[in-house]
JSON list of C-alpha atoms in Angstrom, two decimals:
[
{"chain": "A", "resi": 23, "resn": "MET", "atom": "CA", "xyz": [-0.31, -22.32, -13.44]},
{"chain": "A", "resi": 24, "resn": "ALA", "atom": "CA", "xyz": [-2.61, -21.77, -10.45]},
{"chain": "A", "resi": 25, "resn": "LYS", "atom": "CA", "xyz": [-5.98, -23.50, -10.51]},
{"chain": "A", "resi": 26, "resn": "LEU", "atom": "CA", "xyz": [-9.05, -21.30, -10.83]},
{"chain": "A", "resi": 27, "resn": "THR", "atom": "CA", "xyz": [-11.44, -21.24, -7.91]},
{"chain": "A", "resi": 28, "resn": "LYS", "atom": "CA", "xyz": [-15.11, -22.07, -8.39]},
{"chain": "A", "resi": 29, "resn": "LYS", "atom": "CA", "xyz": [-16.00, -18.35, -8.37]},
{"chain": "A", "resi": 30, "resn": "GLN", "atom": "CA", "xyz": [-13.26, -17.55, -10.88]},
{"chain": "A", "resi": 31, "resn": "LYS", "atom": "CA", "xyz": [-14.47, -20.30, -13.24]},
{"chain": "A", "resi": 32, "resn": "GLU", "atom": "CA", "xyz": [-18.03, -19.01, -12.93]},
{"chain": "A", "resi": 33, "resn": "ALA", "atom": "CA", "xyz": [-16.88, -15.46, -13.70]},
{"chain": "A", "resi": 34, "resn": "ALA", "atom": "CA", "xyz": [-14.79, -16.61, -16.67]},
{"chain": "A", "resi": 35, "resn": "SER", "atom": "CA", "xyz": [-17.76, -18.52, -18.11]},
{"chain": "A", "resi": 36, "resn": "LYS", "atom": "CA", "xyz": [-19.71, -15.26, -18.40]},
{"chain": "A", "resi": 37, "resn": "ILE", "atom": "CA", "xyz": [-17.04, -13.69, -20.63]},
{"chain": "A", "resi": 38, "resn": "GLU", "atom": "CA", "xyz": [-17.13, -14.83, -24.25]},
{"chain": "A", "resi": 39, "resn": "LYS", "atom": "CA", "xyz": [-13.75, -16.07, -25.47]},
{"chain": "A", "resi": 40, "resn": "ASN", "atom": "CA", "xyz": [-12.19, -14.12, -28.32]},
{"chain": "A", "resi": 41, "resn": "LYS", "atom": "CA", "xyz": [-14.94, -11.49, -28.16]},
{"chain": "A", "resi": 42, "resn": "LEU", "atom": "CA", "xyz": [-14.00, -7.82, -28.15]},
{"chain": "A", "resi": 43, "resn": "TYR", "atom": "CA", "xyz": [-16.49, -5.85, -26.07]},
{"chain": "A", "resi": 44, "resn": "SER", "atom": "CA", "xyz": [-17.46, -2.21, -26.31]},
{"chain": "A", "resi": 45, "resn": "LEU", "atom": "CA", "xyz": [-16.39, -0.10, -23.35]},
{"chain": "A", "resi": 46, "resn": "LYS", "atom": "CA", "xyz": [-20.00, 0.24, -22.22]},
{"chain": "A", "resi": 47, "resn": "ASP", "atom": "CA", "xyz": [-20.69, -3.51, -22.39]},
{"chain": "A", "resi": 48, "resn": "ALA", "atom": "CA", "xyz": [-17.39, -4.39, -20.71]},
{"chain": "A", "resi": 49, "resn": "SER", "atom": "CA", "xyz": [-18.08, -2.00, -17.82]},
{"chain": "A", "resi": 50, "resn": "SER", "atom": "CA", "xyz": [-21.52, -3.52, -17.27]},
{"chain": "A", "resi": 51, "resn": "LEU", "atom": "CA", "xyz": [-20.19, -7.08, -17.52]},
{"chain": "A", "resi": 52, "resn": "LEU", "atom": "CA", "xyz": [-17.39, -6.30, -15.09]},
{"chain": "A", "resi": 53, "resn": "LYS", "atom": "CA", "xyz": [-19.94, -5.53, -12.39]},
{"chain": "A", "resi": 54, "resn": "VAL", "atom": "CA", "xyz": [-21.67, -8.85, -13.10]},
{"chain": "A", "resi": 55, "resn": "VAL", "atom": "CA", "xyz": [-18.56, -11.03, -12.87]},
{"chain": "A", "resi": 56, "resn": "ALA", "atom": "CA", "xyz": [-17.04, -9.36, -9.79]},
{"chain": "A", "resi": 57, "resn": "SER", "atom": "CA", "xyz": [-17.64, -11.61, -6.81]},
{"chain": "A", "resi": 58, "resn": "ALA", "atom": "CA", "xyz": [-15.35, -10.49, -3.99]},
{"chain": "A", "resi": 59, "resn": "LYS", "atom": "CA", "xyz": [-16.84, -9.38, -0.69]},
{"chain": "A", "resi": 60, "resn": "PHE", "atom": "CA", "xyz": [-14.80, -6.17, -0.73]},
{"chain": "A", "resi": 61, "resn": "ASP", "atom": "CA", "xyz": [-15.01, -3.16, -3.04]},
{"chain": "A", "resi": 62, "resn": "GLU", "atom": "CA", "xyz": [-12.64, -4.30, -5.76]},
{"chain": "A", "resi": 63, "resn": "SER", "atom": "CA", "xyz": [-10.43, -1.91, -7.67]},
{"chain": "A", "resi": 64, "resn": "VAL", "atom": "CA", "xyz": [-11.21, -1.49, -11.37]},
{"chain": "A", "resi": 65, "resn": "ASP", "atom": "CA", "xyz": [-8.10, -1.50, -13.54]},
{"chain": "A", "resi": 66, "resn": "ILE", "atom": "CA", "xyz": [-7.36, -0.83, -17.18]},
{"chain": "A", "resi": 67, "resn": "ALA", "atom": "CA", "xyz": [-4.41, -2.21, -19.15]},
{"chain": "A", "resi": 68, "resn": "VAL", "atom": "CA", "xyz": [-3.62, -0.69, -22.53]},
{"chain": "A", "resi": 69, "resn": "ARG", "atom": "CA", "xyz": [-0.98, -2.31, -24.75]},
{"chain": "A", "resi": 70, "resn": "LEU", "atom": "CA", "xyz": [0.67, 0.30, -26.96]},
{"chain": "A", "resi": 71, "resn": "GLY", "atom": "CA", "xyz": [2.58, -0.13, -30.19]},
{"chain": "A", "resi": 72, "resn": "VAL", "atom": "CA", "xyz": [5.67, 1.64, -28.87]},
{"chain": "A", "resi": 73, "resn": "ASP", "atom": "CA", "xyz": [9.20, 0.67, -27.91]},
{"chain": "A", "resi": 74, "resn": "PRO", "atom": "CA", "xyz": [9.63, 2.07, -24.36]},
{"chain": "A", "resi": 75, "resn": "ARG", "atom": "CA", "xyz": [13.40, 1.52, -24.61]},
{"chain": "A", "resi": 76, "resn": "LYS", "atom": "CA", "xyz": [13.55, 4.44, -27.02]},
{"chain": "A", "resi": 77, "resn": "ALA", "atom": "CA", "xyz": [13.26, 7.87, -25.43]},
{"chain": "A", "resi": 78, "resn": "ASN", "atom": "CA", "xyz": [11.19, 9.21, -28.32]},
{"chain": "A", "resi": 79, "resn": "GLN", "atom": "CA", "xyz": [8.57, 6.50, -27.79]},
{"chain": "A", "resi": 80, "resn": "MET", "atom": "CA", "xyz": [8.16, 6.82, -24.04]},
{"chain": "A", "resi": 81, "resn": "VAL", "atom": "CA", "xyz": [4.54, 7.48, -23.07]},
{"chain": "A", "resi": 82, "resn": "ARG", "atom": "CA", "xyz": [3.97, 9.16, -19.72]},
{"chain": "A", "resi": 83, "resn": "GLY", "atom": "CA", "xyz": [1.35, 11.57, -18.52]},
{"chain": "A", "resi": 84, "resn": "VAL", "atom": "CA", "xyz": [-1.33, 12.56, -16.06]},
{"chain": "A", "resi": 85, "resn": "VAL", "atom": "CA", "xyz": [-5.10, 12.47, -16.23]},
{"chain": "A", "resi": 86, "resn": "THR", "atom": "CA", "xyz": [-7.85, 13.67, -13.93]},
{"chain": "A", "resi": 87, "resn": "LEU", "atom": "CA", "xyz": [-10.54, 11.02, -13.79]},
{"chain": "A", "resi": 88, "resn": "PRO", "atom": "CA", "xyz": [-14.03, 12.61, -13.95]},
{"chain": "A", "resi": 89, "resn": "HIS", "atom": "CA", "xyz": [-15.28, 10.49, -11.06]},
{"chain": "A", "resi": 90, "resn": "GLY", "atom": "CA", "xyz": [-12.05, 10.03, -9.12]},
{"chain": "A", "resi": 91, "resn": "THR", "atom": "CA", "xyz": [-10.45, 6.70, -8.27]},
{"chain": "A", "resi": 92, "resn": "GLY", "atom": "CA", "xyz": [-12.71, 5.80, -5.37]},
{"chain": "A", "resi": 93, "resn": "LYS", "atom": "CA", "xyz": [-9.61, 5.58, -3.26]},
{"chain": "A", "resi": 94, "resn": "ASP", "atom": "CA", "xyz": [-8.57, 7.93, -0.48]},
{"chain": "A", "resi": 95, "resn": "THR", "atom": "CA", "xyz": [-5.17, 8.92, -1.86]},
{"chain": "A", "resi": 96, "resn": "LYS", "atom": "CA", "xyz": [-2.67, 9.67, 0.90]},
{"chain": "A", "resi": 97, "resn": "VAL", "atom": "CA", "xyz": [-0.63, 12.75, 0.00]},
{"chain": "A", "resi": 98, "resn": "LEU", "atom": "CA", "xyz": [2.63, 13.90, 1.55]},
{"chain": "A", "resi": 99, "resn": "ALA", "atom": "CA", "xyz": [3.54, 17.54, 0.91]},
{"chain": "A", "resi": 100, "resn": "LEU", "atom": "CA", "xyz": [7.25, 18.19, 1.41]},
{"chain": "A", "resi": 101, "resn": "VAL", "atom": "CA", "xyz": [7.28, 21.96, 1.66]},
{"chain": "A", "resi": 102, "resn": "THR", "atom": "CA", "xyz": [8.90, 24.92, 3.36]},
{"chain": "A", "resi": 103, "resn": "PRO", "atom": "CA", "xyz": [7.07, 26.41, 6.40]},
{"chain": "A", "resi": 104, "resn": "ASP", "atom": "CA", "xyz": [5.49, 29.21, 4.34]},
{"chain": "A", "resi": 105, "resn": "LYS", "atom": "CA", "xyz": [3.64, 26.62, 2.22]},
{"chain": "A", "resi": 106, "resn": "GLU", "atom": "CA", "xyz": [2.45, 24.35, 5.03]},
{"chain": "A", "resi": 107, "resn": "ALA", "atom": "CA", "xyz": [-0.88, 26.09, 5.62]},
{"chain": "A", "resi": 108, "resn": "GLU", "atom": "CA", "xyz": [-1.67, 25.98, 1.87]},
{"chain": "A", "resi": 109, "resn": "ALA", "atom": "CA", "xyz": [-0.95, 22.24, 1.71]},
{"chain": "A", "resi": 110, "resn": "LYS", "atom": "CA", "xyz": [-3.04, 21.48, 4.80]},
{"chain": "A", "resi": 111, "resn": "ALA", "atom": "CA", "xyz": [-5.96, 23.55, 3.55]},
{"chain": "A", "resi": 112, "resn": "ALA", "atom": "CA", "xyz": [-5.94, 21.62, 0.26]},
{"chain": "A", "resi": 113, "resn": "GLY", "atom": "CA", "xyz": [-6.21, 18.31, 2.11]},
{"chain": "A", "resi": 114, "resn": "ALA", "atom": "CA", "xyz": [-2.66, 16.94, 2.31]},
{"chain": "A", "resi": 115, "resn": "ASP", "atom": "CA", "xyz": [-2.47, 14.07, 4.80]},
{"chain": "A", "resi": 116, "resn": "TYR", "atom": "CA", "xyz": [1.10, 14.77, 5.85]},
{"chain": "A", "resi": 117, "resn": "VAL", "atom": "CA", "xyz": [2.85, 18.14, 5.71]},
{"chain": "A", "resi": 118, "resn": "GLY", "atom": "CA", "xyz": [6.42, 19.00, 6.64]},
{"chain": "A", "resi": 119, "resn": "LEU", "atom": "CA", "xyz": [9.97, 18.65, 5.47]},
{"chain": "A", "resi": 120, "resn": "ASP", "atom": "CA", "xyz": [13.03, 17.52, 7.42]},
{"chain": "A", "resi": 121, "resn": "ASP", "atom": "CA", "xyz": [11.16, 15.17, 9.77]},
{"chain": "A", "resi": 122, "resn": "TYR", "atom": "CA", "xyz": [9.54, 13.40, 6.83]},
{"chain": "A", "resi": 123, "resn": "LEU", "atom": "CA", "xyz": [12.77, 13.29, 4.84]},
{"chain": "A", "resi": 124, "resn": "GLN", "atom": "CA", "xyz": [14.33, 11.46, 7.78]},
{"chain": "A", "resi": 125, "resn": "LYS", "atom": "CA", "xyz": [11.34, 9.10, 8.03]},
{"chain": "A", "resi": 126, "resn": "ILE", "atom": "CA", "xyz": [11.67, 8.25, 4.34]},
{"chain": "A", "resi": 127, "resn": "LYS", "atom": "CA", "xyz": [15.39, 7.72, 4.79]},
{"chain": "A", "resi": 128, "resn": "ASP", "atom": "CA", "xyz": [14.51, 5.26, 7.56]},
{"chain": "A", "resi": 129, "resn": "GLY", "atom": "CA", "xyz": [12.21, 3.38, 5.20]},
{"chain": "A", "resi": 130, "resn": "TRP", "atom": "CA", "xyz": [8.79, 4.99, 5.69]},
{"chain": "A", "resi": 131, "resn": "THR", "atom": "CA", "xyz": [6.76, 5.15, 2.46]},
{"chain": "A", "resi": 132, "resn": "ASP", "atom": "CA", "xyz": [3.15, 4.89, 3.66]},
{"chain": "A", "resi": 133, "resn": "VAL", "atom": "CA", "xyz": [1.84, 7.42, 1.13]},
{"chain": "A", "resi": 134, "resn": "ASP", "atom": "CA", "xyz": [0.48, 7.27, -2.42]},
{"chain": "A", "resi": 135, "resn": "VAL", "atom": "CA", "xyz": [1.77, 10.57, -3.80]},
{"chain": "A", "resi": 136, "resn": "ILE", "atom": "CA", "xyz": [4.50, 13.02, -2.78]},
{"chain": "A", "resi": 137, "resn": "ILE", "atom": "CA", "xyz": [4.19, 16.65, -3.82]},
{"chain": "A", "resi": 138, "resn": "THR", "atom": "CA", "xyz": [7.05, 19.08, -3.36]},
{"chain": "A", "resi": 139, "resn": "MET", "atom": "CA", "xyz": [8.67, 22.33, -4.52]},
{"chain": "A", "resi": 140, "resn": "PRO", "atom": "CA", "xyz": [11.53, 22.75, -7.03]},
{"chain": "A", "resi": 141, "resn": "ALA", "atom": "CA", "xyz": [13.87, 23.97, -4.30]},
{"chain": "A", "resi": 142, "resn": "ILE", "atom": "CA", "xyz": [13.34, 20.75, -2.31]},
{"chain": "A", "resi": 143, "resn": "MET", "atom": "CA", "xyz": [14.21, 18.31, -5.10]},
{"chain": "A", "resi": 144, "resn": "GLY", "atom": "CA", "xyz": [17.92, 18.47, -4.25]},
{"chain": "A", "resi": 145, "resn": "LYS", "atom": "CA", "xyz": [17.14, 16.98, -0.85]},
{"chain": "A", "resi": 146, "resn": "LEU", "atom": "CA", "xyz": [15.10, 14.17, -2.44]},
{"chain": "A", "resi": 147, "resn": "GLY", "atom": "CA", "xyz": [17.87, 13.06, -4.79]},
{"chain": "A", "resi": 148, "resn": "PRO", "atom": "CA", "xyz": [19.63, 10.87, -2.20]},
{"chain": "A", "resi": 149, "resn": "LEU", "atom": "CA", "xyz": [16.29, 9.17, -1.44]},
{"chain": "A", "resi": 150, "resn": "GLY", "atom": "CA", "xyz": [15.83, 7.98, -5.03]},
{"chain": "A", "resi": 151, "resn": "ARG", "atom": "CA", "xyz": [16.61, 4.38, -4.12]},
{"chain": "A", "resi": 152, "resn": "VAL", "atom": "CA", "xyz": [13.71, 4.38, -1.68]},
{"chain": "A", "resi": 153, "resn": "LEU", "atom": "CA", "xyz": [11.20, 6.43, -3.67]},
{"chain": "A", "resi": 154, "resn": "GLY", "atom": "CA", "xyz": [12.04, 5.42, -7.26]},
{"chain": "A", "resi": 155, "resn": "PRO", "atom": "CA", "xyz": [11.07, 1.72, -7.12]},
{"chain": "A", "resi": 156, "resn": "ARG", "atom": "CA", "xyz": [7.79, 2.64, -5.43]},
{"chain": "A", "resi": 157, "resn": "GLY", "atom": "CA", "xyz": [6.89, 5.26, -8.03]},
{"chain": "A", "resi": 158, "resn": "LEU", "atom": "CA", "xyz": [6.90, 7.98, -5.40]},
{"chain": "A", "resi": 159, "resn": "MET", "atom": "CA", "xyz": [9.61, 10.31, -6.72]},
{"chain": "A", "resi": 160, "resn": "PRO", "atom": "CA", "xyz": [8.03, 13.69, -7.54]},
{"chain": "A", "resi": 161, "resn": "ASN", "atom": "CA", "xyz": [8.34, 14.78, -11.16]},
{"chain": "A", "resi": 162, "resn": "PRO", "atom": "CA", "xyz": [7.62, 18.16, -12.81]},
{"chain": "A", "resi": 163, "resn": "LYS", "atom": "CA", "xyz": [6.04, 16.33, -15.77]},
{"chain": "A", "resi": 164, "resn": "THR", "atom": "CA", "xyz": [3.33, 14.90, -13.53]},
{"chain": "A", "resi": 165, "resn": "GLY", "atom": "CA", "xyz": [2.73, 18.15, -11.67]},
{"chain": "A", "resi": 166, "resn": "THR", "atom": "CA", "xyz": [4.12, 16.89, -8.38]},
{"chain": "A", "resi": 167, "resn": "VAL", "atom": "CA", "xyz": [7.03, 19.37, -8.38]},
{"chain": "A", "resi": 168, "resn": "THR", "atom": "CA", "xyz": [5.44, 22.80, -8.34]},
{"chain": "A", "resi": 169, "resn": "MET", "atom": "CA", "xyz": [5.06, 26.09, -6.50]},
{"chain": "A", "resi": 170, "resn": "GLU", "atom": "CA", "xyz": [1.28, 25.71, -6.70]},
{"chain": "A", "resi": 171, "resn": "ILE", "atom": "CA", "xyz": [1.18, 23.26, -3.81]},
{"chain": "A", "resi": 172, "resn": "GLY", "atom": "CA", "xyz": [-2.46, 23.73, -2.91]},
{"chain": "A", "resi": 173, "resn": "LYS", "atom": "CA", "xyz": [-3.65, 23.22, -6.47]},
{"chain": "A", "resi": 174, "resn": "ALA", "atom": "CA", "xyz": [-1.49, 20.11, -6.91]},
{"chain": "A", "resi": 175, "resn": "VAL", "atom": "CA", "xyz": [-2.75, 18.54, -3.67]},
{"chain": "A", "resi": 176, "resn": "ALA", "atom": "CA", "xyz": [-6.39, 19.31, -4.50]},
{"chain": "A", "resi": 177, "resn": "GLU", "atom": "CA", "xyz": [-6.06, 17.76, -7.99]},
{"chain": "A", "resi": 178, "resn": "VAL", "atom": "CA", "xyz": [-4.58, 14.53, -6.65]},
{"chain": "A", "resi": 179, "resn": "LYS", "atom": "CA", "xyz": [-7.28, 14.31, -4.01]},
{"chain": "A", "resi": 180, "resn": "ALA", "atom": "CA", "xyz": [-9.92, 14.85, -6.72]},
{"chain": "A", "resi": 181, "resn": "GLY", "atom": "CA", "xyz": [-8.72, 11.91, -8.83]},
{"chain": "A", "resi": 182, "resn": "LYS", "atom": "CA", "xyz": [-5.63, 13.01, -10.75]},
{"chain": "A", "resi": 183, "resn": "ILE", "atom": "CA", "xyz": [-3.36, 10.06, -11.50]},
{"chain": "A", "resi": 184, "resn": "ASP", "atom": "CA", "xyz": [-0.11, 9.68, -13.38]},
{"chain": "A", "resi": 185, "resn": "PHE", "atom": "CA", "xyz": [0.77, 6.77, -15.62]},
{"chain": "A", "resi": 186, "resn": "LYS", "atom": "CA", "xyz": [3.78, 5.48, -17.51]},
{"chain": "A", "resi": 187, "resn": "VAL", "atom": "CA", "xyz": [4.19, 2.76, -20.11]},
{"chain": "A", "resi": 188, "resn": "ASP", "atom": "CA", "xyz": [6.12, -0.19, -18.67]},
{"chain": "A", "resi": 189, "resn": "LYS", "atom": "CA", "xyz": [8.98, -2.03, -20.35]},
{"chain": "A", "resi": 190, "resn": "THR", "atom": "CA", "xyz": [6.55, -4.39, -22.09]},
{"chain": "A", "resi": 191, "resn": "GLY", "atom": "CA", "xyz": [4.64, -1.52, -23.68]},
{"chain": "A", "resi": 192, "resn": "ILE", "atom": "CA", "xyz": [1.62, -1.63, -21.37]},
{"chain": "A", "resi": 193, "resn": "VAL", "atom": "CA", "xyz": [0.03, 1.21, -19.41]},
{"chain": "A", "resi": 194, "resn": "HIS", "atom": "CA", "xyz": [-1.68, 0.03, -16.21]},
{"chain": "A", "resi": 195, "resn": "ALA", "atom": "CA", "xyz": [-3.96, 2.28, -14.16]},
{"chain": "A", "resi": 196, "resn": "GLY", "atom": "CA", "xyz": [-6.59, 2.03, -11.45]},
{"chain": "A", "resi": 197, "resn": "ILE", "atom": "CA", "xyz": [-9.68, 3.86, -12.68]},
{"chain": "A", "resi": 198, "resn": "GLY", "atom": "CA", "xyz": [-12.27, 3.30, -9.99]},
{"chain": "A", "resi": 199, "resn": "ARG", "atom": "CA", "xyz": [-14.07, 0.78, -7.80]},
{"chain": "A", "resi": 200, "resn": "ILE", "atom": "CA", "xyz": [-16.52, -1.97, -8.65]},
{"chain": "A", "resi": 201, "resn": "SER", "atom": "CA", "xyz": [-19.14, -0.11, -6.59]},
{"chain": "A", "resi": 202, "resn": "PHE", "atom": "CA", "xyz": [-19.06, 2.68, -9.19]},
{"chain": "A", "resi": 203, "resn": "GLU", "atom": "CA", "xyz": [-22.02, 2.85, -11.56]},
{"chain": "A", "resi": 204, "resn": "SER", "atom": "CA", "xyz": [-21.01, 1.37, -14.92]},
{"chain": "A", "resi": 205, "resn": "ASP", "atom": "CA", "xyz": [-21.40, 4.78, -16.59]},
{"chain": "A", "resi": 206, "resn": "LYS", "atom": "CA", "xyz": [-18.78, 6.23, -14.25]},
{"chain": "A", "resi": 207, "resn": "ILE", "atom": "CA", "xyz": [-16.36, 3.41, -15.09]},
{"chain": "A", "resi": 208, "resn": "VAL", "atom": "CA", "xyz": [-16.98, 4.17, -18.77]},
{"chain": "A", "resi": 209, "resn": "ASP", "atom": "CA", "xyz": [-16.27, 7.87, -18.27]},
{"chain": "A", "resi": 210, "resn": "ASN", "atom": "CA", "xyz": [-13.03, 7.24, -16.37]},
{"chain": "A", "resi": 211, "resn": "ALA", "atom": "CA", "xyz": [-11.78, 4.63, -18.86]},
{"chain": "A", "resi": 212, "resn": "HIS", "atom": "CA", "xyz": [-12.66, 6.87, -21.81]},
{"chain": "A", "resi": 213, "resn": "GLU", "atom": "CA", "xyz": [-10.74, 9.77, -20.24]},
{"chain": "A", "resi": 214, "resn": "ILE", "atom": "CA", "xyz": [-7.48, 7.84, -19.88]},
{"chain": "A", "resi": 215, "resn": "ILE", "atom": "CA", "xyz": [-7.81, 6.26, -23.35]},
{"chain": "A", "resi": 216, "resn": "GLN", "atom": "CA", "xyz": [-8.33, 9.67, -24.97]},
{"chain": "A", "resi": 217, "resn": "THR", "atom": "CA", "xyz": [-5.35, 11.03, -23.03]},
{"chain": "A", "resi": 218, "resn": "LEU", "atom": "CA", "xyz": [-3.18, 8.17, -24.32]},
{"chain": "A", "resi": 219, "resn": "LEU", "atom": "CA", "xyz": [-4.28, 8.92, -27.89]},
{"chain": "A", "resi": 220, "resn": "LYS", "atom": "CA", "xyz": [-3.21, 12.55, -27.49]},
{"chain": "A", "resi": 221, "resn": "LEU", "atom": "CA", "xyz": [0.19, 11.40, -26.22]},
{"chain": "A", "resi": 222, "resn": "LYS", "atom": "CA", "xyz": [0.95, 9.19, -29.22]},
{"chain": "A", "resi": 223, "resn": "PRO", "atom": "CA", "xyz": [4.66, 9.65, -30.03]},
{"chain": "A", "resi": 224, "resn": "THR", "atom": "CA", "xyz": [5.36, 10.78, -33.57]},
{"chain": "A", "resi": 225, "resn": "ALA", "atom": "CA", "xyz": [8.02, 8.05, -33.74]},
{"chain": "A", "resi": 226, "resn": "ALA", "atom": "CA", "xyz": [5.46, 5.29, -33.09]},
{"chain": "A", "resi": 227, "resn": "LYS", "atom": "CA", "xyz": [4.64, 3.43, -36.29]},
{"chain": "A", "resi": 228, "resn": "GLY", "atom": "CA", "xyz": [1.84, 1.01, -37.10]},
{"chain": "A", "resi": 229, "resn": "THR", "atom": "CA", "xyz": [-1.05, 0.29, -34.74]},
{"chain": "A", "resi": 230, "resn": "TYR", "atom": "CA", "xyz": [-0.77, 2.51, -31.66]},
{"chain": "A", "resi": 231, "resn": "ILE", "atom": "CA", "xyz": [-3.39, 0.98, -29.34]},
{"chain": "A", "resi": 232, "resn": "LYS", "atom": "CA", "xyz": [-3.00, -2.76, -29.79]},
{"chain": "A", "resi": 233, "resn": "SER", "atom": "CA", "xyz": [-5.31, -4.00, -27.04]},
{"chain": "A", "resi": 234, "resn": "ILE", "atom": "CA", "xyz": [-7.30, -2.83, -24.04]},
{"chain": "A", "resi": 235, "resn": "HIS", "atom": "CA", "xyz": [-8.38, -4.95, -21.09]},
{"chain": "A", "resi": 236, "resn": "LEU", "atom": "CA", "xyz": [-10.65, -4.07, -18.20]},
{"chain": "A", "resi": 237, "resn": "SER", "atom": "CA", "xyz": [-10.60, -6.04, -14.97]},
{"chain": "A", "resi": 238, "resn": "SER", "atom": "CA", "xyz": [-11.30, -5.83, -11.26]},
{"chain": "A", "resi": 239, "resn": "THR", "atom": "CA", "xyz": [-9.09, -7.11, -8.47]},
{"chain": "A", "resi": 240, "resn": "MET", "atom": "CA", "xyz": [-10.44, -10.67, -8.47]},
{"chain": "A", "resi": 241, "resn": "SER", "atom": "CA", "xyz": [-12.09, -10.98, -11.88]},
{"chain": "A", "resi": 242, "resn": "PRO", "atom": "CA", "xyz": [-10.78, -12.16, -15.26]},
{"chain": "A", "resi": 243, "resn": "ALA", "atom": "CA", "xyz": [-9.83, -9.45, -17.76]},
{"chain": "A", "resi": 244, "resn": "ILE", "atom": "CA", "xyz": [-12.38, -8.41, -20.37]},
{"chain": "A", "resi": 245, "resn": "ALA", "atom": "CA", "xyz": [-10.96, -7.54, -23.81]},
{"chain": "A", "resi": 246, "resn": "LEU", "atom": "CA", "xyz": [-12.20, -4.33, -25.38]},
{"chain": "A", "resi": 247, "resn": "ASP", "atom": "CA", "xyz": [-12.45, -3.43, -29.02]},
{"chain": "A", "resi": 248, "resn": "PRO", "atom": "CA", "xyz": [-9.89, -0.62, -29.43]},
{"chain": "A", "resi": 249, "resn": "LYS", "atom": "CA", "xyz": [-11.90, 0.70, -32.38]},
{"chain": "A", "resi": 250, "resn": "ALA", "atom": "CA", "xyz": [-15.02, 1.05, -30.25]},
{"chain": "A", "resi": 251, "resn": "VAL", "atom": "CA", "xyz": [-13.62, 3.38, -27.62]}
]
């Protein structure tokens, strides 16, 4: 196990062991314990009482964070020529089709989100090995395969993120930056937690939200009281 640095020990000492914080208190404390010289990412980890191996307990969805992610999300719109102007007007960073398909085939993946049209998905199939592991494969369920290209691009740019429970039953998501006011961190965290509650599978039995932790890039995780969110 790696040794904690002096700053990490100092940060950890400010977090009470075995205490479950309210979302408001945890958001305020997070800003106190963050010590990096850069604008750290704020992340939430929610452990769910589901078995992701079973299709009827898979939790996946999208949420638009009220205050965005604080990150400039790079969007690639793979569209036909008649949709290029719409994608550009909405703020897509890269717009095109065949040239970008070739670039991806050659290993280029310097984007955060890919948005495309239903008719294009057949061309993306062979690139699954490149895009799949990086979470970049467009999916109708997350709104990244659509005919409303402009709307989809604008939503992603405004703070729409998609999430998926991992094989250990945890949903991880970046919900802002440490420079955000604590109230904005609260709002963003509350939005994704409420979205997860709405997505509870009917097959999930027992406690659904088992634990919630809030952390920044370099700080220890702060445990939240699931009943207080």
